Amino acid sequence: MNPVIVIPTYISARRRKEGGNILSTYDHTTPLTQPGELGRCLESLQKVQGLGQIVILVVSEPSIENQAAEKVQAIASQFPSLNIVVVGAPEHALIQQRMEQLGLGRLTKEIGLSGYGAVRNLGLVVANTLGFDSVVFVDDDEIVEDPGFLQKAMYGIGKLTKKGIPILAKTGFYFNSEGTYLSKSMDKWYNHFWQQGKAFNKWISKAMKGPRLSRSNHVCGGCLALHKEAFKRVSFDPWIPRGEDLDYLLGLRMYGSDIWFDNQWNLVHLPPETPSEGTRFRQDIFRWLYEYRKMEYSRTQIDLMQVKPSSLEPYPGPFLEPGIMSRIRTTAFLRSLARPDKKAYRKAAKAAAGEATTYAQRNCSKYFEFQFVWPELMARIENDKILHTALLQSAANRQAAGAERPGQQRPHAAGMQPANVAAAGIDPGSTTEIRLNIAD
């Protein structure tokens, strides 16, 4: 296998408690003026055996996209031993331009730098273009302590089970700051109707006692390995506000595949403090109402496998049942009485009754329409030499420009393997703007 590690990183102009657009509100962002967690993650990857290419996806508001990419490039340049390609707005523009030239149209909503699902799709497109046969997603607020992390990530991928079932996607698990893989979610009276943590703990406790690989009901998006036969066939959902990793499991099942859980593959998750738990709950409301409507819609499609909530017990099945609206309203009300973020919970409860329901109804069918396009898109873009060269040259130019700034050393082209750069005919010293001057 020839895996690439893909790391999304989220940069903001400042630390904000709330985002405007439901799809561009993230669990955490790094302010432009602060170092953030990415450097810590990259430092930990230096010890990983057999590590090859790393792709960092830079997500930010359009007003700071250039500064954000420069910031991330400066961090990446501190680790010259790592082969890093930084992908930001310029590289995204190249991809969109090439897709138009190939007759695929503009898919900025579906493959881009806004929204968890679209960002992961962009990572898959980059991996496919550069010729990698597997992708390992890692989040920027994680650290890898096991030198055998990548070897374990590839364990079983592309192989068949004893029953002849191909293993095309797998997930591991996180240790948190307390050194446990169990959720720290509080089992309090105000969470009586929202026992995500309790249900997850029940599931993972059983999975950890079983065989090394077992069918998974849960997905850790920052510890996720995908074979190209999975990611070329099934995309992430660009319309889900959060939880795109678990949603990918549902997508795979609908299209006849599955995700496996590896109880020996792990890393450490050390996220920064969440500014507003009420805002996060609001995202969860949009997420679960959307997921419920999407599952309902999928049952009207004759070409999809039926995924029943009962097959996803103890988690996340209960959150896909018809009573989800009642549970949301009750939990929002109870938390507004007991938790510090009272105003945000009241706002979340109001959202459930209005905009979240409308959002789910308007968008629940769009993913399936996009899925008709995705396999053809991936087939056309796979190993595309024109885009391959343009992406590497664009990344090399940013690296060279950063190295020319005072106080920065100039490592080899964008941290890329020199052979790749030479094969693409790239001059890492060039800072010329790149355009795909190819006839439509």
Short mmCIF file of C-alpha atoms in Angstrom, two decimals, residues 142-150 152-153 171-175 181 208 212 220 222-223 261-269:
data_model
loop_
_atom_site.label_atom_id
_atom_site.label_comp_id
_atom_site.label_asym_id
_atom_site.label_seq_id
_atom_site.Cartn_x
_atom_site.Cartn_y
_atom_site.Cartn_z
CA GLU A 142 -4.00 14.89 17.76
CA ILE A 143 -0.60 13.40 18.49
CA VAL A 144 0.75 10.02 17.43
CA GLU A 145 2.74 8.16 20.08
CA ASP A 146 3.10 4.80 18.32
CA PRO A 147 5.95 4.53 15.76
CA GLY A 148 3.96 1.73 14.13
CA PHE A 149 0.92 3.98 13.61
CA LEU A 150 0.96 3.84 9.81
CA LYS A 152 -1.29 -0.48 11.96
CA ALA A 153 -3.41 1.86 9.84
CA THR A 171 -11.20 3.29 12.02
CA GLY A 172 -9.20 3.23 15.22
CA PHE A 173 -9.85 5.08 18.46
CA TYR A 174 -8.68 8.02 20.53
CA PHE A 175 -7.17 8.22 23.96
CA TYR A 181 -10.84 5.79 25.26
CA MET A 208 -12.25 -3.54 22.66
CA ARG A 212 -8.77 -7.01 16.44
CA CYS A 220 -13.13 8.49 14.51
CA GLY A 222 -9.06 11.68 12.89
CA CYS A 223 -8.12 8.00 12.89
CA PHE A 261 -12.92 -1.14 13.86
CA ASP A 262 -9.29 -1.90 14.74
CA ASN A 263 -8.87 -2.12 18.51
CA GLN A 264 -5.08 -1.92 18.26
CA TRP A 265 -4.87 1.29 16.20
CA ASN A 266 -5.00 4.54 18.14
CA LEU A 267 -3.65 8.02 18.79
CA VAL A 268 -4.15 10.77 21.37
CA HIS A 269 -6.81 13.45 20.97
#
